[in-house]
Amino acid sequence: MATFLRAAATALLFLALVGAGGCSDGPKIVPVSGTVTRNGQPVPHMTVNFEPATGRPSWGVSDESGRFTLEYDASTKGAVVGTHKVWVAWRPASPKEEIDAAKGRGKKPADLGAIQQKYGAVDKSPLRVEVTEPVQNLDIKLD
């Protein structure tokens, strides 16, 4: 009986250590929010994409004031710590705005073509951001 109890205690200790070690695994994610601007003016309805060198990307959508908050996954806000390539894409605010845009009507950000040409693809965009700690006022300048 004593051998069985020692084996059971050893197995429980092993499981506890493995479980405790698993809690700290995974990337470090920190909250990131800020504003998208062009020539000092807010740029609304832009999807802001943060692509790290390794790991899962993060994204956020700017509101009417250009403010965005990055999402890492469905339950976590922020971005992985490290260097990110940053690129953007315009996102219509509603289905009506999307239909109007497809028909050449409606309002889009000023200089949308120039914004998309320079910052609209991960392999083209010159924007780089180093995420080291939580940040609430990151200014993404599309100038």
Coordinates of N, CA, C and O in Angstrom, one line a residue:
M1 N 0.8 -1.2 0.0 CA 0.0 0.0 0.0 C 0.9 1.3 0.0 O 0.5 2.2 -0.7
A2 N 2.0 1.2 0.7 CA 2.9 2.4 0.8 C 3.5 2.7 -0.5 O 3.6 3.9 -0.9
T3 N 3.8 1.7 -1.3 CA 4.4 1.9 -2.6 C 3.3 2.5 -3.5 O 3.7 3.4 -4.3
F4 N 2.1 2.1 -3.5 CA 1.0 2.7 -4.3 C 0.8 4.1 -3.9 O 0.7 5.0 -4.8
L5 N 0.8 4.5 -2.6 CA 0.7 5.9 -2.2 C 1.8 6.7 -2.6 O 1.6 7.9 -3.0
R6 N 3.1 6.2 -2.5 CA 4.2 7.0 -3.0 C 4.1 7.2 -4.5 O 4.4 8.3 -5.0
A7 N 3.7 6.2 -5.3 CA 3.5 6.4 -6.7 C 2.4 7.4 -7.1 O 2.6 8.2 -8.0
A8 N 1.3 7.3 -6.3 CA 0.2 8.3 -6.6 C 0.7 9.7 -6.2 O 0.4 10.6 -6.9
A9 N 1.4 9.8 -5.1 CA 1.9 11.2 -4.7 C 2.9 11.7 -5.7 O 2.8 12.9 -6.1
T10 N 3.7 10.9 -6.2 CA 4.7 11.3 -7.3 C 4.0 11.7 -8.5 O 4.3 12.7 -9.1
A11 N 3.0 10.9 -8.9 CA 2.2 11.3 -10.1 C 1.5 12.6 -10.0 O 1.5 13.5 -10.9
L12 N 0.9 12.8 -8.8 CA 0.2 14.1 -8.5 C 1.2 15.3 -8.5 O 0.9 16.4 -9.1
L13 N 2.3 15.1 -7.9 CA 3.4 16.2 -7.9 C 3.8 16.5 -9.4 O 3.9 17.6 -9.8
F14 N 4.0 15.4 -10.2 CA 4.4 15.6 -11.6 C 3.3 16.4 -12.3 O 3.6 17.4 -13.0
L15 N 2.1 16.0 -12.2 CA 1.0 16.7 -12.9 C 0.9 18.2 -12.4 O 0.6 19.1 -13.2
A16 N 1.1 18.4 -11.1 CA 1.0 19.8 -10.6 C 2.2 20.7 -11.2 O 1.9 21.8 -11.6
L17 N 3.4 20.1 -11.3 CA 4.5 20.8 -11.8 C 4.3 21.1 -13.3 O 4.6 22.2 -13.8
V18 N 3.8 20.1 -14.1 CA 3.5 20.3 -15.5 C 2.5 21.4 -15.7 O 2.6 22.3 -16.5
G19 N 1.4 21.3 -14.9 CA 0.3 22.3 -15.0 C 0.8 23.7 -14.7 O 0.4 24.6 -15.3
A20 N 1.6 23.8 -13.6 CA 2.1 25.1 -13.2 C 3.0 25.7 -14.3 O 3.0 26.9 -14.6
G21 N 3.8 24.8 -14.9 CA 4.8 25.3 -15.9 C 4.0 25.8 -17.1 O 4.5 26.7 -17.8
G22 N 2.9 25.2 -17.5 CA 2.1 25.5 -18.7 C 1.5 26.9 -18.6 O 1.2 27.5 -19.6
C23 N 1.3 27.4 -17.4 CA 0.6 28.7 -17.2 C 1.5 29.9 -17.7 O 0.9 30.9 -18.1
S24 N 2.8 29.7 -17.7 CA 3.6 30.9 -18.1 C 4.0 30.8 -19.6 O 4.7 31.7 -20.0
D25 N 3.6 29.7 -20.3 CA 4.0 29.6 -21.7 C 3.2 30.6 -22.5 O 2.1 31.0 -22.1
G26 N 3.7 30.9 -23.7 CA 3.0 31.7 -24.6 C 3.6 33.1 -24.7 O 4.4 33.5 -23.8
P27 N 3.2 33.9 -25.7 CA 3.8 35.2 -25.9 C 3.3 36.2 -24.9 O 2.2 36.0 -24.3
K28 N 4.1 37.2 -24.6 CA 3.7 38.3 -23.7 C 2.9 39.3 -24.6 O 3.4 39.8 -25.6
I29 N 1.7 39.5 -24.2 CA 0.8 40.5 -24.9 C 0.6 41.7 -24.0 O 0.3 41.5 -22.8
V30 N 0.7 42.9 -24.6 CA 0.4 44.1 -23.8 C -0.6 44.9 -24.6 O -0.7 44.9 -25.8
P31 N -1.5 45.7 -23.8 CA -2.5 46.5 -24.5 C -1.8 47.6 -25.3 O -0.8 48.2 -24.9
V32 N -2.4 47.9 -26.5 CA -1.9 48.9 -27.4 C -3.1 49.6 -28.0 O -4.0 49.0 -28.6
S33 N -3.1 50.9 -27.9 CA -4.2 51.8 -28.5 C -3.6 53.1 -29.0 O -2.5 53.4 -28.5
G34 N -4.2 53.8 -29.9 CA -3.7 55.0 -30.3 C -4.6 55.7 -31.4 O -5.8 55.4 -31.4
T35 N -4.0 56.5 -32.2 CA -4.8 57.2 -33.2 C -4.1 57.1 -34.6 O -2.9 57.2 -34.7
V36 N -4.9 57.0 -35.6 CA -4.4 57.0 -37.0 C -4.6 58.4 -37.6 O -5.8 58.9 -37.5
T37 N -3.6 59.1 -38.1 CA -3.7 60.4 -38.6 C -3.0 60.5 -39.9 O -2.1 59.7 -40.3
R38 N -3.4 61.6 -40.7 CA -2.8 62.0 -41.9 C -2.8 63.5 -42.0 O -3.8 64.1 -41.8
N39 N -1.6 64.1 -42.1 CA -1.4 65.5 -42.0 C -2.1 66.1 -40.8 O -2.7 67.2 -40.9
G40 N -2.0 65.4 -39.7 CA -2.5 65.9 -38.4 C -4.0 65.7 -38.2 O -4.5 66.0 -37.2
Q41 N -4.7 65.1 -39.2 CA -6.1 64.9 -39.1 C -6.4 63.4 -38.9 O -5.7 62.5 -39.4
P42 N -7.4 63.1 -38.1 CA -7.8 61.7 -37.8 C -8.2 61.0 -39.1 O -8.9 61.6 -40.0
V43 N -7.9 59.7 -39.3 CA -8.4 58.9 -40.4 C -9.3 57.8 -39.9 O -8.8 56.9 -39.2
P44 N -10.6 58.0 -40.1 CA -11.5 57.0 -39.6 C -11.6 55.7 -40.5 O -11.2 55.7 -41.7
H45 N -12.1 54.7 -39.9 CA -12.5 53.4 -40.6 C -11.3 52.8 -41.3 O -11.4 52.2 -42.3
M46 N -10.1 52.9 -40.6 CA -8.9 52.2 -41.2 C -8.7 50.9 -40.3 O -8.6 51.0 -39.1
T47 N -8.5 49.8 -40.9 CA -8.0 48.6 -40.2 C -6.5 48.8 -40.0 O -5.8 48.9 -41.0
V48 N -6.1 48.8 -38.8 CA -4.6 48.9 -38.5 C -4.1 47.5 -38.2 O -4.6 46.9 -37.2
N49 N -3.2 47.0 -38.9 CA -2.6 45.7 -38.8 C -1.2 45.7 -38.2 O -0.4 46.4 -38.8
F50 N -1.0 45.0 -37.2 CA 0.4 44.8 -36.6 C 0.9 43.4 -36.9 O 0.3 42.5 -36.3
E51 N 1.9 43.3 -37.7 CA 2.5 42.0 -38.0 C 3.8 41.8 -37.3 O 4.8 42.4 -37.7
P52 N 3.9 40.9 -36.3 CA 5.2 40.7 -35.6 C 6.1 39.8 -36.5 O 5.6 39.2 -37.4
A53 N 7.4 39.8 -36.2 CA 8.3 38.9 -36.9 C 7.9 37.5 -36.7 O 8.0 36.7 -37.7
T54 N 7.5 37.1 -35.6 CA 7.0 35.8 -35.3 C 5.7 35.9 -34.5 O 5.6 36.8 -33.6
G55 N 4.8 35.0 -34.6 CA 3.6 35.0 -33.8 C 2.4 35.5 -34.5 O 2.4 36.0 -35.7
R56 N 1.3 35.6 -33.8 CA 0.0 36.0 -34.3 C 0.0 37.6 -34.4 O 0.4 38.3 -33.6
P57 N -0.6 38.0 -35.5 CA -0.8 39.5 -35.7 C -1.9 40.0 -34.9 O -2.7 39.3 -34.4
S58 N -1.9 41.3 -34.7 CA -3.0 42.0 -34.0 C -3.6 43.0 -35.0 O -3.0 43.4 -36.0
W59 N -4.9 43.5 -34.7 CA -5.5 44.4 -35.6 C -6.5 45.3 -34.8 O -7.0 44.9 -33.7
G60 N -6.9 46.4 -35.3 CA -7.9 47.3 -34.7 C -8.5 48.1 -35.8 O -7.9 48.3 -36.9
V61 N -9.6 48.7 -35.6 CA -10.3 49.6 -36.5 C -10.4 51.0 -35.9 O -11.0 51.1 -34.8
S62 N -10.0 52.0 -36.7 CA -10.1 53.4 -36.2 C -11.6 53.9 -36.3 O -12.3 53.6 -37.2
D63 N -12.0 54.6 -35.2 CA -13.3 55.2 -35.2 C -13.3 56.5 -35.9 O -12.3 56.9 -36.5
E64 N -14.4 57.3 -35.7 CA -14.5 58.6 -36.4 C -13.4 59.6 -36.0 O -13.1 60.5 -36.7
S65 N -12.9 59.4 -34.8 CA -11.8 60.2 -34.3 C -10.4 59.7 -34.6 O -9.4 60.2 -34.1
G66 N -10.3 58.6 -35.3 CA -9.1 57.9 -35.7 C -8.5 57.0 -34.6 O -7.5 56.4 -34.7
R67 N -9.3 56.9 -33.5 CA -8.8 56.1 -32.3 C -9.0 54.6 -32.6 O -10.0 54.2 -33.2
F68 N -8.0 53.8 -32.2 CA -8.1 52.3 -32.4 C -7.6 51.6 -31.1 O -6.8 52.2 -30.4
T69 N -8.0 50.4 -30.9 CA -7.5 49.5 -29.9 C -7.2 48.2 -30.6 O -8.1 47.6 -31.2
L70 N -6.0 47.7 -30.4 CA -5.6 46.4 -31.0 C -6.2 45.2 -30.3 O -6.4 45.2 -29.1
E71 N -6.6 44.2 -31.1 CA -7.1 43.0 -30.7 C -6.1 41.9 -31.0 O -5.6 41.8 -32.2
Y72 N -5.8 41.0 -30.1 CA -4.9 39.9 -30.3 C -5.6 38.7 -30.7 O -5.3 38.0 -31.6
D73 N -6.7 38.4 -30.0 CA -7.6 37.3 -30.3 C -9.0 37.7 -29.7 O -9.2 38.8 -29.2
A74 N -9.9 36.8 -29.8 CA -11.3 37.1 -29.4 C -11.4 37.5 -27.9 O -12.4 38.3 -27.6
S75 N -10.5 37.1 -27.1 CA -10.6 37.5 -25.7 C -9.5 38.3 -25.1 O -9.5 38.7 -24.0
T76 N -8.5 38.7 -26.0 CA -7.3 39.4 -25.5 C -7.1 40.7 -26.4 O -7.0 40.6 -27.6
K77 N -7.0 41.8 -25.7 CA -6.7 43.1 -26.5 C -5.2 43.3 -26.4 O -4.5 43.0 -25.4
G78 N -4.6 43.8 -27.5 CA -3.2 44.1 -27.4 C -2.4 43.5 -28.5 O -2.9 43.0 -29.5
A79 N -1.1 43.5 -28.4 CA -0.1 43.0 -29.4 C 1.0 42.3 -28.6 O 1.3 42.6 -27.5
V80 N 1.6 41.4 -29.3 CA 2.8 40.6 -28.8 C 3.9 41.6 -28.6 O 4.1 42.5 -29.5
V81 N 4.7 41.5 -27.6 CA 5.9 42.3 -27.4 C 6.9 42.0 -28.5 O 7.2 40.8 -28.8
G82 N 7.5 43.0 -29.2 CA 8.4 42.9 -30.2 C 8.2 43.9 -31.3 O 7.4 44.8 -31.2
T83 N 9.0 43.8 -32.4 CA 8.9 44.7 -33.6 C 7.8 44.2 -34.5 O 7.7 43.0 -34.8
H84 N 7.0 45.2 -35.0 CA 5.9 44.9 -35.9 C 6.0 45.7 -37.1 O 6.3 46.9 -37.1
K85 N 5.6 45.1 -38.3 CA 5.3 45.9 -39.5 C 3.9 46.3 -39.4 O 3.0 45.5 -38.9
V86 N 3.6 47.6 -39.7 CA 2.3 48.1 -39.6 C 1.8 48.5 -41.0 O 2.4 49.2 -41.7
W87 N 0.6 48.0 -41.3 CA -0.1 48.3 -42.6 C -1.6 48.6 -42.3 O -2.1 48.1 -41.3
V88 N -2.2 49.3 -43.2 CA -3.6 49.7 -43.0 C -4.4 49.3 -44.3 O -3.9 49.2 -45.4
A89 N -5.7 49.2 -44.0 CA -6.7 49.1 -45.1 C -8.0 49.8 -44.7 O -8.4 49.7 -43.5
W90 N -8.6 50.5 -45.7 CA -9.8 51.2 -45.4 C -11.0 50.2 -45.2 O -11.0 49.2 -46.0
R91 N -11.8 50.4 -44.2 CA -12.9 49.5 -43.9 C -14.2 50.3 -43.9 O -14.3 51.2 -43.0
P92 N -15.1 50.1 -44.8 CA -16.4 50.9 -44.7 C -17.1 50.7 -43.4 O -17.0 49.6 -42.8
A93 N -17.7 51.7 -42.9 CA -18.4 51.7 -41.6 C -19.7 50.9 -41.6 O -20.1 50.5 -40.6
S94 N -20.3 50.7 -42.8 CA -21.5 50.0 -42.8 C -21.7 49.4 -44.2 O -21.0 49.8 -45.2
P95 N -22.6 48.5 -44.4 CA -22.9 47.9 -45.7 C -23.3 49.0 -46.7 O -22.8 48.9 -47.9
K96 N -24.0 50.0 -46.3 CA -24.4 51.0 -47.2 C -23.2 51.8 -47.7 O -23.0 52.1 -48.9
E97 N -22.3 52.1 -46.8 CA -21.0 52.8 -47.2 C -20.2 51.9 -48.1 O -19.6 52.5 -49.1
E98 N -20.2 50.6 -47.9 CA -19.5 49.7 -48.8 C -20.1 49.7 -50.2 O -19.4 49.8 -51.2
I99 N -21.4 49.7 -50.3 CA -22.1 49.7 -51.6 C -21.8 51.1 -52.3 O -21.5 51.1 -53.5
D100 N -21.9 52.2 -51.5 CA -21.7 53.5 -52.1 C -20.2 53.6 -52.6 O -20.0 54.1 -53.7
A101 N -19.3 53.1 -51.9 CA -17.9 53.1 -52.3 C -17.7 52.3 -53.6 O -16.9 52.7 -54.5
A102 N -18.3 51.2 -53.7 CA -18.2 50.3 -54.9 C -18.8 51.0 -56.1 O -18.3 50.8 -57.2
K103 N -19.8 51.9 -55.9 CA -20.4 52.7 -57.0 C -19.6 54.0 -57.2 O -20.1 54.9 -58.0
G104 N -18.6 54.3 -56.4 CA -17.8 55.5 -56.6 C -18.4 56.7 -55.9 O -18.1 57.8 -56.1
R105 N -19.3 56.4 -55.0 CA -20.0 57.5 -54.2 C -19.6 57.3 -52.7 O -18.9 56.4 -52.3
G106 N -20.1 58.2 -51.9 CA -19.8 58.1 -50.5 C -18.5 58.8 -50.1 O -17.7 59.3 -50.9
K107 N -18.3 58.8 -48.8 CA -17.1 59.4 -48.3 C -16.0 58.4 -47.9 O -16.3 57.4 -47.2
K108 N -14.8 58.6 -48.4 CA -13.7 57.8 -48.1 C -12.7 58.8 -47.5 O -12.8 60.0 -47.7
P109 N -11.7 58.3 -46.8 CA -10.6 59.2 -46.3 C -10.0 60.0 -47.4 O -9.8 59.4 -48.5
A110 N -9.6 61.2 -47.2 CA -8.9 62.0 -48.2 C -7.6 61.3 -48.5 O -7.0 60.7 -47.6
D111 N -7.2 61.3 -49.7 CA -5.9 60.7 -50.1 C -5.9 59.2 -49.9 O -4.8 58.6 -49.7
L112 N -7.0 58.5 -49.9 CA -7.1 57.1 -49.7 C -6.2 56.3 -50.7 O -5.4 55.4 -50.3
G113 N -6.1 56.7 -51.9 CA -5.3 56.0 -52.9 C -3.8 56.1 -52.5 O -3.1 55.1 -52.6
A114 N -3.4 57.3 -52.1 CA -2.0 57.5 -51.7 C -1.7 56.7 -50.4 O -0.6 56.1 -50.3
I115 N -2.6 56.7 -49.5 CA -2.5 55.9 -48.2 C -2.3 54.4 -48.6 O -1.4 53.8 -48.1
Q116 N -3.2 53.9 -49.4 CA -3.1 52.5 -49.7 C -1.9 52.1 -50.5 O -1.3 51.1 -50.3
Q117 N -1.4 53.0 -51.4 CA -0.2 52.7 -52.2 C 1.0 52.6 -51.3 O 1.8 51.7 -51.4
K118 N 1.1 53.5 -50.3 CA 2.3 53.5 -49.4 C 2.2 52.6 -48.2 O 3.2 51.9 -47.8
Y119 N 1.0 52.5 -47.6 CA 0.8 51.8 -46.4 C -0.2 50.6 -46.4 O -0.5 50.0 -45.4
G120 N -0.6 50.3 -47.6 CA -1.7 49.3 -47.8 C -1.3 47.8 -47.9 O -2.2 47.0 -48.1
A121 N -0.1 47.5 -47.7 CA 0.4 46.1 -47.8 C 1.5 45.9 -46.8 O 2.4 46.7 -46.7
V122 N 1.5 44.7 -46.2 CA 2.6 44.4 -45.2 C 4.0 44.5 -45.9 O 4.9 44.9 -45.2
D123 N 4.1 44.1 -47.1 CA 5.4 44.1 -47.8 C 5.9 45.4 -48.3 O 7.0 45.6 -48.6
K124 N 4.9 46.4 -48.4 CA 5.3 47.7 -48.9 C 5.4 48.8 -47.8 O 6.2 49.7 -47.9
S125 N 4.6 48.7 -46.7 CA 4.6 49.7 -45.7 C 5.9 49.9 -45.0 O 6.5 49.0 -44.6
P126 N 6.3 51.2 -44.9 CA 7.6 51.5 -44.2 C 7.4 51.6 -42.7 O 8.4 51.8 -42.0
L127 N 6.2 51.5 -42.2 CA 5.9 51.7 -40.8 C 6.4 50.5 -40.0 O 6.1 49.4 -40.3
R128 N 7.1 50.8 -38.9 CA 7.6 49.8 -38.0 C 7.3 50.3 -36.6 O 7.6 51.5 -36.3
V129 N 6.8 49.5 -35.7 CA 6.6 49.9 -34.3 C 7.2 48.8 -33.4 O 6.9 47.6 -33.6
E130 N 7.9 49.3 -32.4 CA 8.5 48.4 -31.4 C 7.5 48.4 -30.2 O 7.4 49.5 -29.6
V131 N 6.9 47.3 -29.9 CA 6.0 47.2 -28.7 C 6.9 46.6 -27.6 O 7.3 45.5 -27.7
T132 N 7.0 47.4 -26.5 CA 7.8 46.9 -25.4 C 7.0 46.9 -24.1 O 7.3 46.1 -23.1
E133 N 6.0 47.7 -24.0 CA 5.1 47.9 -22.8 C 3.8 48.4 -23.3 O 3.6 48.8 -24.4
P134 N 2.8 48.4 -22.4 CA 1.5 48.9 -22.7 C 1.6 50.4 -23.2 O 2.4 51.2 -22.7
V135 N 0.8 50.7 -24.2 CA 0.8 52.1 -24.7 C -0.7 52.4 -25.1 O -1.4 51.6 -25.6
Q136 N -1.0 53.7 -24.7 CA -2.4 54.1 -24.9 C -2.5 55.3 -26.0 O -3.6 55.6 -26.4
N137 N -1.4 55.9 -26.3 CA -1.4 57.0 -27.2 C -0.5 56.9 -28.4 O 0.2 57.8 -28.8
L138 N -0.4 55.7 -29.0 CA 0.4 55.5 -30.1 C -0.1 56.3 -31.4 O -1.3 56.1 -31.7
D139 N 0.7 57.1 -32.0 CA 0.3 57.8 -33.1 C 0.8 57.2 -34.4 O 2.0 57.1 -34.6
I140 N -0.1 56.6 -35.2 CA 0.2 56.0 -36.5 C 0.0 57.1 -37.5 O -1.1 57.5 -37.9
K141 N 1.1 57.7 -38.0 CA 1.0 58.8 -39.0 C 1.2 58.3 -40.4 O 2.2 57.7 -40.8
L142 N 0.1 58.5 -41.2 CA 0.1 58.1 -42.6 C 0.4 59.3 -43.5 O -0.3 59.6 -44.4
D143 N 1.6 59.9 -43.2 CA 2.0 61.1 -44.0 C 3.0 60.7 -45.1 O 3.6 59.7 -45.1

